[in-house]
Amino acid sequence: MTLPVPRLGPYPERPRAYPPDQPAHLPIRPLWLCRACGLPWPCAQARLLLKAEYADHPVDLAVYLSGLYHEATHDLFRLNPHEGPTPRELFERFVAWGPYRKGIVQNQ
Ligand SMILES: [Zn+2]
């Protein structure tokens, strides 16, 4: 019996640069700092652009963010196992702000 090979997590390639001639708000790995503004990724601008890009595809955004949460946990825990962000902090940063927050689900 052959088990399926786990796929690699998503590559952080969104949001696209906007305006197109400006640097994209994408993370520098393994630090997960924004290339454009230097803030922890996803920065406010990246979140704004992601919400706009995925406005019609909230499930895709939730899956993308959850995948990057896994990737970032992998990078940041190896980078700084003792003083890095906690799992809760990373979850808040990557996943909790996105679609399917409890409040949004309750309001549907
Ligand atoms: Zn940024």
mmCIF file of C-alpha atoms and ligand atoms in Angstrom:
data_model
loop_
_atom_site.group_PDB
_atom_site.id
_atom_site.type_symbol
_atom_site.label_atom_id
_atom_site.label_comp_id
_atom_site.label_asym_id
_atom_site.label_seq_id
_atom_site.Cartn_x
_atom_site.Cartn_y
_atom_site.Cartn_z
ATOM 1 C CA MET A 1 0.000 0.000 0.000
ATOM 2 C CA THR A 2 1.347 3.404 -0.956
ATOM 3 C CA LEU A 3 0.413 6.368 1.139
ATOM 4 C CA PRO A 4 -0.066 9.683 -0.610
ATOM 5 C CA VAL A 5 2.950 11.940 -0.464
ATOM 6 C CA PRO A 6 2.143 15.027 1.578
ATOM 7 C CA ARG A 7 2.281 18.069 -0.594
ATOM 8 C CA LEU A 8 4.381 21.045 0.282
ATOM 9 C CA GLY A 9 2.587 23.991 1.775
ATOM 10 C CA PRO A 10 1.524 26.891 -0.403
ATOM 11 C CA TYR A 11 4.116 29.300 -1.682
ATOM 12 C CA PRO A 12 3.508 32.841 -0.372
ATOM 13 C CA GLU A 13 2.877 34.534 -3.733
ATOM 14 C CA ARG A 14 -0.169 36.646 -2.849
ATOM 15 C CA PRO A 15 -1.122 39.435 -2.591
ATOM 16 C CA ARG A 16 0.008 40.699 -5.970
ATOM 17 C CA ALA A 17 1.803 44.035 -6.150
ATOM 18 C CA TYR A 18 -0.646 46.898 -6.032
ATOM 19 C CA PRO A 19 -0.173 49.380 -7.523
ATOM 20 C CA PRO A 20 1.694 47.110 -9.969
ATOM 21 C CA ASP A 21 4.834 49.271 -10.029
ATOM 22 C CA GLN A 22 5.239 49.088 -6.240
ATOM 23 C CA PRO A 23 6.970 46.254 -4.355
ATOM 24 C CA ALA A 24 4.557 43.475 -3.433
ATOM 25 C CA HIS A 25 3.749 43.007 0.239
ATOM 26 C CA LEU A 26 5.120 39.472 0.325
ATOM 27 C CA PRO A 27 7.075 37.802 3.121
ATOM 28 C CA ILE A 28 10.816 37.293 3.304
ATOM 29 C CA ARG A 29 11.319 33.725 4.460
ATOM 30 C CA PRO A 30 12.232 32.395 6.956
ATOM 31 C CA LEU A 31 11.742 35.663 8.841
ATOM 32 C CA TRP A 32 8.189 36.288 7.612
ATOM 33 C CA LEU A 33 8.750 40.020 7.474
ATOM 34 C CA CYS A 34 7.157 42.029 4.668
ATOM 35 C CA ARG A 35 9.515 42.809 1.774
ATOM 36 C CA ALA A 36 7.771 46.102 1.120
ATOM 37 C CA CYS A 37 7.274 47.584 4.590
ATOM 38 C CA GLY A 38 9.348 45.430 6.959
ATOM 39 C CA LEU A 39 6.462 44.618 9.296
ATOM 40 C CA PRO A 40 5.544 41.105 10.418
ATOM 41 C CA TRP A 41 3.710 39.443 7.535
ATOM 42 C CA PRO A 42 0.845 39.584 6.732
ATOM 43 C CA CYS A 43 1.100 43.341 7.314
ATOM 44 C CA ALA A 44 -2.014 45.511 7.238
ATOM 45 C CA GLN A 45 -1.549 46.258 3.541
ATOM 46 C CA ALA A 46 -1.111 42.578 2.676
ATOM 47 C CA ARG A 47 -4.294 41.729 4.606
ATOM 48 C CA LEU A 48 -6.196 44.449 2.792
ATOM 49 C CA LEU A 49 -4.990 43.269 -0.612
ATOM 50 C CA LEU A 50 -5.627 39.615 0.203
ATOM 51 C CA LYS A 51 -9.187 40.389 1.262
ATOM 52 C CA ALA A 52 -9.703 42.238 -2.017
ATOM 53 C CA GLU A 53 -8.092 39.539 -4.172
ATOM 54 C CA TYR A 54 -10.031 36.735 -2.508
ATOM 55 C CA ALA A 55 -13.288 38.652 -2.032
ATOM 56 C CA ASP A 56 -15.176 36.091 -4.139
ATOM 57 C CA HIS A 57 -13.171 33.086 -2.883
ATOM 58 C CA PRO A 58 -13.145 33.170 0.933
ATOM 59 C CA VAL A 59 -12.577 29.411 1.187
ATOM 60 C CA ASP A 60 -9.465 29.698 -0.960
ATOM 61 C CA LEU A 61 -8.174 32.514 1.252
ATOM 62 C CA ALA A 62 -8.828 30.497 4.416
ATOM 63 C CA VAL A 63 -6.953 27.500 2.963
ATOM 64 C CA TYR A 64 -4.106 29.727 1.757
ATOM 65 C CA LEU A 65 -3.722 31.397 5.162
ATOM 66 C CA SER A 66 -3.901 28.090 7.010
ATOM 67 C CA GLY A 67 -1.202 26.688 4.743
ATOM 68 C CA LEU A 68 1.033 29.682 5.330
ATOM 69 C CA TYR A 69 0.414 29.383 9.069
ATOM 70 C CA HIS A 70 1.922 25.913 8.831
ATOM 71 C CA GLU A 71 4.831 27.154 6.721
ATOM 72 C CA ALA A 72 5.535 30.064 9.061
ATOM 73 C CA THR A 73 5.353 27.849 12.132
ATOM 74 C CA HIS A 74 7.872 25.537 10.495
ATOM 75 C CA ASP A 75 10.246 28.420 9.693
ATOM 76 C CA LEU A 76 9.903 30.481 12.873
ATOM 77 C CA PHE A 77 10.058 27.612 15.362
ATOM 78 C CA ARG A 78 13.259 26.333 13.765
ATOM 79 C CA LEU A 79 14.693 29.811 13.548
ATOM 80 C CA ASN A 80 14.089 30.638 17.193
ATOM 81 C CA PRO A 81 12.663 27.690 19.115
ATOM 82 C CA HIS A 82 12.651 29.343 22.527
ATOM 83 C CA GLU A 83 11.827 33.002 22.036
ATOM 84 C CA GLY A 84 9.773 33.049 18.877
ATOM 85 C CA PRO A 85 6.035 33.686 18.700
ATOM 86 C CA THR A 86 3.697 31.229 20.413
ATOM 87 C CA PRO A 87 1.354 29.014 18.395
ATOM 88 C CA ARG A 88 -1.548 31.187 19.530
ATOM 89 C CA GLU A 89 0.196 34.343 18.348
ATOM 90 C CA LEU A 90 0.950 32.786 14.991
ATOM 91 C CA PHE A 91 -2.609 31.561 14.625
ATOM 92 C CA GLU A 92 -3.957 35.039 15.352
ATOM 93 C CA ARG A 93 -1.491 36.555 12.923
ATOM 94 C CA PHE A 94 -2.025 34.200 10.007
ATOM 95 C CA VAL A 95 -5.449 32.618 10.290
ATOM 96 C CA ALA A 96 -7.755 34.289 12.792
ATOM 97 C CA TRP A 97 -8.172 37.594 10.922
ATOM 98 C CA GLY A 98 -9.245 35.852 7.725
ATOM 99 C CA PRO A 99 -12.613 34.535 6.602
ATOM 100 C CA TYR A 100 -14.635 32.178 8.786
ATOM 101 C CA ARG A 101 -13.957 33.964 12.005
ATOM 102 C CA LYS A 102 -16.524 32.985 14.560
ATOM 103 C CA GLY A 103 -18.304 36.317 14.317
ATOM 104 C CA ILE A 104 -18.703 36.100 10.569
ATOM 105 C CA VAL A 105 -20.032 32.545 10.721
ATOM 106 C CA GLN A 106 -22.557 33.512 13.392
ATOM 107 C CA ASN A 107 -23.814 36.377 11.285
ATOM 108 C CA GLN A 108 -24.496 34.263 8.203
HETATM 109 ZN ZN ZN B 1 3.859 45.148 3.947
#
